[in-house]
mmCIF file of C-alpha atoms and ligand atoms in Angstrom:
data_model
loop_
_atom_site.group_PDB
_atom_site.id
_atom_site.type_symbol
_atom_site.label_atom_id
_atom_site.label_comp_id
_atom_site.label_asym_id
_atom_site.label_seq_id
_atom_site.Cartn_x
_atom_site.Cartn_y
_atom_site.Cartn_z
ATOM 1 C CA MET A 1 0.013 0.024 -0.056
ATOM 2 C CA ASP A 2 1.022 3.407 -1.008
ATOM 3 C CA HIS A 3 1.598 5.691 2.484
ATOM 4 C CA SER A 4 2.588 9.209 3.247
ATOM 5 C CA ALA A 5 2.975 11.084 6.203
ATOM 6 C CA ASN A 6 0.130 13.975 6.468
ATOM 7 C CA ALA A 7 0.490 17.004 8.518
ATOM 8 C CA SER A 8 -0.641 15.589 11.806
ATOM 9 C CA GLY A 9 2.215 12.505 11.377
ATOM 10 C CA LEU A 10 -0.741 10.229 10.648
ATOM 11 C CA LEU A 11 -0.151 7.650 7.807
ATOM 12 C CA GLU A 12 -2.217 8.339 4.980
ATOM 13 C CA GLY A 13 -3.190 5.451 2.866
ATOM 14 C CA SER A 14 -4.489 5.147 -1.092
ATOM 15 C CA ASP A 15 -7.111 2.748 0.063
ATOM 16 C CA ILE A 16 -10.708 3.498 0.512
ATOM 17 C CA GLY A 17 -11.668 0.221 1.397
ATOM 18 C CA SER A 18 -15.535 -0.603 1.201
ATOM 19 C CA GLN A 19 -16.520 3.081 0.476
ATOM 20 C CA LYS A 20 -15.302 2.253 -3.537
ATOM 21 C CA GLU A 21 -18.856 0.129 -3.478
ATOM 22 C CA ARG A 22 -21.105 2.833 -1.750
ATOM 23 C CA VAL A 23 -23.605 4.439 -3.734
ATOM 24 C CA VAL A 24 -25.235 7.170 -2.527
ATOM 25 C CA THR A 25 -28.711 8.046 -4.403
ATOM 26 C CA GLU A 26 -30.245 11.596 -5.726
ATOM 27 C CA GLU A 27 -33.233 10.763 -3.755
ATOM 28 C CA GLU A 28 -31.398 10.096 -0.499
ATOM 29 C CA TRP A 29 -29.808 13.687 -1.010
ATOM 30 C CA LEU A 30 -33.686 15.099 -1.720
ATOM 31 C CA GLN A 31 -34.220 13.129 1.476
ATOM 32 C CA LYS A 32 -31.560 15.039 3.805
ATOM 33 C CA TRP A 33 -32.636 18.149 2.500
ATOM 34 C CA GLU A 34 -36.199 17.655 3.255
ATOM 35 C CA VAL A 35 -35.515 16.473 6.782
ATOM 36 C CA GLY A 36 -32.809 19.321 7.584
ATOM 37 C CA ASN A 37 -30.147 16.632 8.073
ATOM 38 C CA ILE A 38 -27.236 18.962 6.458
ATOM 39 C CA GLY A 39 -24.689 19.206 8.897
ATOM 40 C CA PHE A 40 -22.411 19.924 5.917
ATOM 41 C CA HIS A 41 -23.681 23.651 5.417
ATOM 42 C CA LYS A 42 -21.383 26.161 6.987
ATOM 43 C CA GLU A 43 -23.597 29.359 7.908
ATOM 44 C CA GLN A 44 -20.418 31.468 8.195
ATOM 45 C CA GLY A 45 -18.991 29.870 5.068
ATOM 46 C CA HIS A 46 -15.524 28.720 4.661
ATOM 47 C CA PRO A 47 -12.081 29.591 6.390
ATOM 48 C CA LEU A 48 -10.400 28.360 3.569
ATOM 49 C CA LEU A 49 -12.305 30.256 0.799
ATOM 50 C CA GLN A 50 -11.422 33.233 2.813
ATOM 51 C CA LYS A 51 -7.928 32.322 3.609
ATOM 52 C CA TYR A 52 -7.197 31.696 -0.378
ATOM 53 C CA LEU A 53 -9.047 33.696 -1.813
ATOM 54 C CA ASP A 54 -6.306 35.656 -3.583
ATOM 55 C CA VAL A 55 -4.827 32.082 -4.952
ATOM 56 C CA LEU A 56 -8.635 31.716 -6.289
ATOM 57 C CA LEU A 57 -8.809 35.161 -7.818
ATOM 58 C CA ASN A 58 -5.248 35.921 -9.105
ATOM 59 C CA GLY A 59 -6.132 39.656 -8.858
ATOM 60 C CA LYS A 60 -8.749 39.577 -11.446
ATOM 61 C CA SER A 61 -12.176 40.688 -11.524
ATOM 62 C CA GLY A 62 -15.291 39.727 -13.205
ATOM 63 C CA LEU A 63 -14.633 35.822 -13.208
ATOM 64 C CA ARG A 64 -17.275 33.131 -14.171
ATOM 65 C CA ILE A 65 -16.824 31.006 -10.664
ATOM 66 C CA PHE A 66 -18.203 27.724 -10.500
ATOM 67 C CA PHE A 67 -19.888 25.921 -7.657
ATOM 68 C CA PRO A 68 -20.097 22.037 -8.614
ATOM 69 C CA LEU A 69 -22.645 20.342 -5.967
ATOM 70 C CA CYS A 70 -23.818 23.684 -4.309
ATOM 71 C CA GLY A 71 -26.154 23.217 -1.735
ATOM 72 C CA LYS A 72 -26.871 26.781 -0.191
ATOM 73 C CA ALA A 73 -23.197 27.600 0.082
ATOM 74 C CA VAL A 74 -22.944 30.857 1.654
ATOM 75 C CA GLU A 75 -19.726 31.717 -0.354
ATOM 76 C CA MET A 76 -21.660 32.090 -3.367
ATOM 77 C CA LYS A 77 -22.926 35.365 -2.680
ATOM 78 C CA TRP A 78 -19.638 36.648 -1.424
ATOM 79 C CA LEU A 79 -18.312 36.412 -4.572
ATOM 80 C CA ALA A 80 -21.420 37.288 -6.591
ATOM 81 C CA ASP A 81 -21.042 40.645 -3.840
ATOM 82 C CA MET A 82 -17.556 40.959 -5.138
ATOM 83 C CA GLY A 83 -18.066 41.239 -8.772
ATOM 84 C CA HIS A 84 -17.758 37.449 -9.837
ATOM 85 C CA ASN A 85 -20.377 35.619 -12.015
ATOM 86 C CA VAL A 86 -21.383 32.556 -9.806
ATOM 87 C CA VAL A 87 -23.070 29.389 -11.306
ATOM 88 C CA GLY A 88 -23.985 26.418 -9.109
ATOM 89 C CA VAL A 89 -25.526 23.077 -9.609
ATOM 90 C CA GLU A 90 -27.595 21.227 -7.222
ATOM 91 C CA VAL A 91 -30.132 18.445 -7.415
ATOM 92 C CA SER A 92 -31.916 19.921 -4.752
ATOM 93 C CA GLU A 93 -34.709 22.865 -5.389
ATOM 94 C CA GLN A 94 -35.271 23.451 -1.777
ATOM 95 C CA ALA A 95 -31.308 23.768 -1.248
ATOM 96 C CA LEU A 96 -31.551 26.443 -3.831
ATOM 97 C CA LYS A 97 -34.888 27.997 -2.848
ATOM 98 C CA ASP A 98 -33.616 28.397 1.053
ATOM 99 C CA PHE A 99 -30.001 29.926 -0.812
ATOM 100 C CA PHE A 100 -32.169 32.848 -2.265
ATOM 101 C CA SER A 101 -34.848 33.221 0.346
ATOM 102 C CA GLU A 102 -32.095 33.317 3.162
ATOM 103 C CA HIS A 103 -30.229 36.005 1.783
ATOM 104 C CA SER A 104 -33.349 37.868 0.574
ATOM 105 C CA LEU A 105 -32.052 37.829 -2.963
ATOM 106 C CA PRO A 106 -35.138 37.807 -5.734
ATOM 107 C CA TYR A 107 -34.452 35.544 -8.430
ATOM 108 C CA CYS A 108 -36.769 33.975 -11.103
ATOM 109 C CA GLU A 109 -37.257 30.622 -12.571
ATOM 110 C CA GLU A 110 -36.585 29.350 -16.134
ATOM 111 C CA PRO A 111 -36.176 25.731 -17.611
ATOM 112 C CA VAL A 112 -32.974 24.459 -19.413
ATOM 113 C CA PRO A 113 -34.669 22.970 -22.777
ATOM 114 C CA GLU A 114 -31.270 21.018 -23.335
ATOM 115 C CA ILE A 115 -31.861 18.876 -19.654
ATOM 116 C CA SER A 116 -35.267 17.185 -19.055
ATOM 117 C CA GLY A 117 -37.261 18.423 -16.022
ATOM 118 C CA GLY A 118 -33.848 20.705 -15.571
ATOM 119 C CA LYS A 119 -34.567 23.970 -14.009
ATOM 120 C CA MET A 120 -32.328 27.633 -13.453
ATOM 121 C CA PHE A 121 -32.722 29.838 -10.680
ATOM 122 C CA GLN A 122 -31.294 33.257 -11.402
ATOM 123 C CA SER A 123 -30.745 36.755 -9.392
ATOM 124 C CA THR A 124 -32.400 39.161 -10.649
ATOM 125 C CA SER A 125 -29.144 40.807 -10.518
ATOM 126 C CA GLY A 126 -28.106 38.063 -13.141
ATOM 127 C CA ASN A 127 -24.690 37.241 -11.545
ATOM 128 C CA ILE A 128 -26.126 34.100 -9.660
ATOM 129 C CA SER A 129 -27.158 31.286 -11.746
ATOM 130 C CA LEU A 130 -27.819 27.891 -9.876
ATOM 131 C CA TYR A 131 -28.924 24.698 -11.933
ATOM 132 C CA CYS A 132 -31.359 22.416 -10.598
ATOM 133 C CA CYS A 133 -30.192 19.089 -11.700
ATOM 134 C CA SER A 134 -27.467 16.435 -11.685
ATOM 135 C CA ILE A 135 -24.328 17.681 -12.358
ATOM 136 C CA TYR A 136 -23.558 15.054 -14.963
ATOM 137 C CA ASP A 137 -26.269 16.576 -17.351
ATOM 138 C CA LEU A 138 -24.217 19.545 -17.552
ATOM 139 C CA SER A 139 -21.764 20.161 -20.013
ATOM 140 C CA SER A 140 -19.599 23.491 -21.542
ATOM 141 C CA SER A 141 -22.305 23.801 -24.243
ATOM 142 C CA ILE A 142 -25.039 24.385 -21.388
ATOM 143 C CA VAL A 143 -23.257 26.382 -18.595
ATOM 144 C CA GLY A 144 -20.095 27.573 -20.709
ATOM 145 C CA LYS A 145 -16.532 27.563 -19.207
ATOM 146 C CA PHE A 146 -15.447 28.773 -16.044
ATOM 147 C CA ASP A 147 -12.174 30.727 -14.708
ATOM 148 C CA GLY A 148 -12.634 29.537 -11.245
ATOM 149 C CA VAL A 149 -13.694 26.778 -9.378
ATOM 150 C CA TRP A 150 -14.563 26.199 -5.356
ATOM 151 C CA ASP A 151 -14.794 22.666 -4.974
ATOM 152 C CA ARG A 152 -15.837 21.815 -0.945
ATOM 153 C CA GLY A 153 -18.394 18.684 -0.248
ATOM 154 C CA ALA A 154 -18.512 18.377 -4.105
ATOM 155 C CA LEU A 155 -15.913 15.957 -5.074
ATOM 156 C CA VAL A 156 -16.145 14.245 -1.643
ATOM 157 C CA ALA A 157 -19.713 13.884 -2.098
ATOM 158 C CA VAL A 158 -19.849 12.287 -5.396
ATOM 159 C CA ASN A 159 -19.867 8.571 -5.360
ATOM 160 C CA PRO A 160 -16.524 7.004 -5.671
ATOM 161 C CA CYS A 161 -17.498 4.984 -8.640
ATOM 162 C CA ASP A 162 -18.541 8.193 -10.463
ATOM 163 C CA ARG A 163 -15.284 10.158 -9.287
ATOM 164 C CA GLN A 164 -13.787 9.722 -12.758
ATOM 165 C CA ARG A 165 -16.799 10.564 -15.111
ATOM 166 C CA TYR A 166 -17.056 14.131 -12.500
ATOM 167 C CA ALA A 167 -13.406 14.773 -12.926
ATOM 168 C CA SER A 168 -13.832 14.421 -17.128
ATOM 169 C CA LEU A 169 -16.589 16.688 -16.774
ATOM 170 C CA MET A 170 -14.991 19.336 -14.430
ATOM 171 C CA ILE A 171 -11.928 19.260 -16.532
ATOM 172 C CA ASN A 172 -14.346 20.111 -19.855
ATOM 173 C CA LEU A 173 -15.854 23.201 -17.966
ATOM 174 C CA MET A 174 -12.412 24.616 -17.043
ATOM 175 C CA GLU A 175 -11.022 27.439 -19.115
ATOM 176 C CA LYS A 176 -7.089 27.360 -19.552
ATOM 177 C CA ASN A 177 -4.856 28.681 -17.012
ATOM 178 C CA SER A 178 -8.167 28.649 -14.738
ATOM 179 C CA SER A 179 -7.814 27.803 -10.884
ATOM 180 C CA TYR A 180 -9.707 25.280 -9.085
ATOM 181 C CA LEU A 181 -9.502 25.067 -5.159
ATOM 182 C CA LEU A 182 -10.519 21.665 -4.224
ATOM 183 C CA VAL A 183 -11.202 20.745 -0.249
ATOM 184 C CA THR A 184 -11.015 16.837 0.392
ATOM 185 C CA VAL A 185 -11.283 15.041 3.611
ATOM 186 C CA SER A 186 -8.962 12.610 5.107
ATOM 187 C CA TYR A 187 -9.800 9.848 8.012
ATOM 188 C CA ASP A 188 -9.803 6.005 8.505
ATOM 189 C CA PRO A 189 -12.281 4.745 5.731
ATOM 190 C CA ASN A 190 -12.475 1.660 7.510
ATOM 191 C CA LYS A 191 -14.387 3.755 9.981
ATOM 192 C CA HIS A 192 -17.245 5.593 8.599
ATOM 193 C CA LYS A 193 -18.968 5.110 5.443
ATOM 194 C CA GLY A 194 -19.406 8.429 4.154
ATOM 195 C CA PRO A 195 -19.822 10.555 2.575
ATOM 196 C CA PRO A 196 -17.940 12.528 3.029
ATOM 197 C CA PHE A 197 -16.078 10.179 1.486
ATOM 198 C CA TYR A 198 -12.424 9.925 1.894
ATOM 199 C CA VAL A 199 -10.217 11.209 -1.361
ATOM 200 C CA PRO A 200 -6.528 9.740 -1.205
ATOM 201 C CA GLU A 201 -4.311 12.296 -2.554
ATOM 202 C CA SER A 202 -2.803 9.637 -4.931
ATOM 203 C CA GLU A 203 -6.342 9.618 -6.304
ATOM 204 C CA ILE A 204 -6.554 13.586 -6.953
ATOM 205 C CA LYS A 205 -3.111 12.740 -9.344
ATOM 206 C CA SER A 206 -4.875 10.077 -11.098
ATOM 207 C CA LEU A 207 -7.972 12.214 -11.658
ATOM 208 C CA PHE A 208 -6.615 15.299 -12.536
ATOM 209 C CA GLY A 209 -2.605 14.860 -12.680
ATOM 210 C CA SER A 210 -2.910 14.779 -16.786
ATOM 211 C CA CYS A 211 -4.242 18.748 -17.238
ATOM 212 C CA CYS A 212 -3.325 20.292 -13.776
ATOM 213 C CA GLU A 213 -0.726 21.322 -11.726
ATOM 214 C CA ILE A 214 -1.369 20.244 -8.331
ATOM 215 C CA GLN A 215 -0.287 21.744 -5.127
ATOM 216 C CA CYS A 216 -1.526 20.556 -1.797
ATOM 217 C CA LEU A 217 -2.265 24.220 0.202
ATOM 218 C CA GLU A 218 -3.312 23.215 3.558
ATOM 219 C CA LYS A 219 -3.859 20.095 5.684
ATOM 220 C CA VAL A 220 -6.369 21.548 8.611
ATOM 221 C CA ASP A 221 -7.441 19.728 11.621
ATOM 222 C CA ASP A 222 -11.169 19.079 11.527
ATOM 223 C CA PHE A 223 -11.970 16.678 14.007
ATOM 224 C CA SER A 224 -15.019 17.392 16.314
ATOM 225 C CA GLU A 225 -17.540 15.655 18.783
ATOM 226 C CA ARG A 226 -19.794 15.174 15.509
ATOM 227 C CA ARG A 227 -16.314 13.358 13.835
ATOM 228 C CA LYS A 228 -15.975 11.477 17.013
ATOM 229 C CA GLN A 229 -19.596 10.173 17.168
ATOM 230 C CA TRP A 230 -18.871 8.787 13.441
ATOM 231 C CA GLY A 231 -16.711 6.487 15.049
ATOM 232 C CA LEU A 232 -13.381 8.191 14.062
ATOM 233 C CA ASP A 233 -10.285 9.213 16.099
ATOM 234 C CA TYR A 234 -9.008 12.207 13.273
ATOM 235 C CA PHE A 235 -10.039 14.087 10.550
ATOM 236 C CA LEU A 236 -8.285 16.479 8.097
ATOM 237 C CA GLU A 237 -9.605 18.933 5.651
ATOM 238 C CA VAL A 238 -6.889 18.992 2.802
ATOM 239 C CA LEU A 239 -7.010 21.630 0.418
ATOM 240 C CA TYR A 240 -5.809 21.627 -2.949
ATOM 241 C CA MET A 241 -5.081 24.367 -5.893
ATOM 242 C CA LEU A 242 -5.364 22.489 -9.421
ATOM 243 C CA LYS A 243 -3.994 24.805 -12.190
ATOM 244 C CA PHE A 244 -5.093 23.945 -15.533
ATOM 245 C CA VAL A 245 -1.981 23.948 -17.670
ATOM 246 C CA ALA A 246 -3.535 21.913 -20.574
HETATM 247 N N1 LIG B 1 -21.073 22.079 -1.474
HETATM 248 C C1 LIG B 1 -21.973 22.233 -0.482
HETATM 249 C C2 LIG B 1 -23.159 21.298 -0.439
HETATM 250 C C3 LIG B 1 -22.370 19.943 0.160
HETATM 251 S S1 LIG B 1 -23.297 18.625 0.111
HETATM 252 C C4 LIG B 1 -21.567 22.902 0.755
HETATM 253 O O1 LIG B 1 -20.274 22.989 0.995
HETATM 254 O O2 LIG B 1 -22.184 23.280 1.444
HETATM 255 C C5 LIG B 1 -23.429 17.784 -1.247
HETATM 256 C C6 LIG B 1 -24.395 18.433 -2.060
HETATM 257 O O3 LIG B 1 -24.742 17.686 -3.527
HETATM 258 C C7 LIG B 1 -25.855 17.891 -1.450
HETATM 259 O O4 LIG B 1 -26.524 19.184 -1.270
HETATM 260 C C8 LIG B 1 -26.611 17.070 -2.581
HETATM 261 O O5 LIG B 1 -27.897 17.581 -2.613
HETATM 262 C C9 LIG B 1 -26.172 17.453 -3.939
HETATM 263 N N2 LIG B 1 -25.567 16.098 -4.990
HETATM 264 C C10 LIG B 1 -25.631 15.342 -4.903
HETATM 265 N N3 LIG B 1 -25.350 14.254 -6.015
HETATM 266 C C11 LIG B 1 -25.085 15.615 -6.708
HETATM 267 C C12 LIG B 1 -25.652 15.427 -8.309
HETATM 268 N N4 LIG B 1 -25.499 14.354 -8.863
HETATM 269 N N5 LIG B 1 -25.549 16.555 -8.827
HETATM 270 C C13 LIG B 1 -25.959 17.820 -8.266
HETATM 271 N N6 LIG B 1 -26.176 17.957 -6.932
HETATM 272 C C14 LIG B 1 -25.554 16.848 -6.399
#
């Protein structure tokens, strides 16, 4: 097994154990939103985006930023308020409606002709466009290409058997020289079934290495009582910067 020591000196394996076969269906996600089982949502936003915003934006304004599997991430409002154009995708209509109402943002709703049953919710100001459909229904002909991505709770929420498909789609949606901030999680995958799923660094390299420079920016201890109740004894968030060179 391929092991590398992480920041806290723990050994990180490339084996994801039984998580390989685990599948969470769209209906299960919708159910989580319905019953309010959304412990992943961060009301105050994510400190790592605050800290590394400059790395993502690189001093540029008016960027198109993509939020895959966006939930009701408050960072979409931050970036729109800074003058960027935000596009998100999320299967739960409730999540998207909650996003607009919790920020008191007026919006309109329209069908997406290319996607059966797909809808797009757009802020009246026009700078936040949230697609309600599966991410796998999107393509660059529908949403265009992006200058930046904030991927938190997205790759780690994708079923492990779909990671290759997800990464190929993301690669297709990126402009040349664009920046992709990716947050993964690291813990013992034999002790918790996920999501979030454990994504080893070796897998990031095999998914994105052919077209990106990959840099690990930070590993943060994010252990909590909630994680302890999952049966874990350590839990890290790992932030990567992917730079699309090809
Ligand atoms: N990124 C958000 C949400 C993370 S939880 C945050 O950081 O808060 C993962 C989200 O992905 C859930 O809201 C779930 O409803 C959504 N989701 C799961 N599978 C999806 C898919 N195939 N396409 C679009 N959204 C999906």
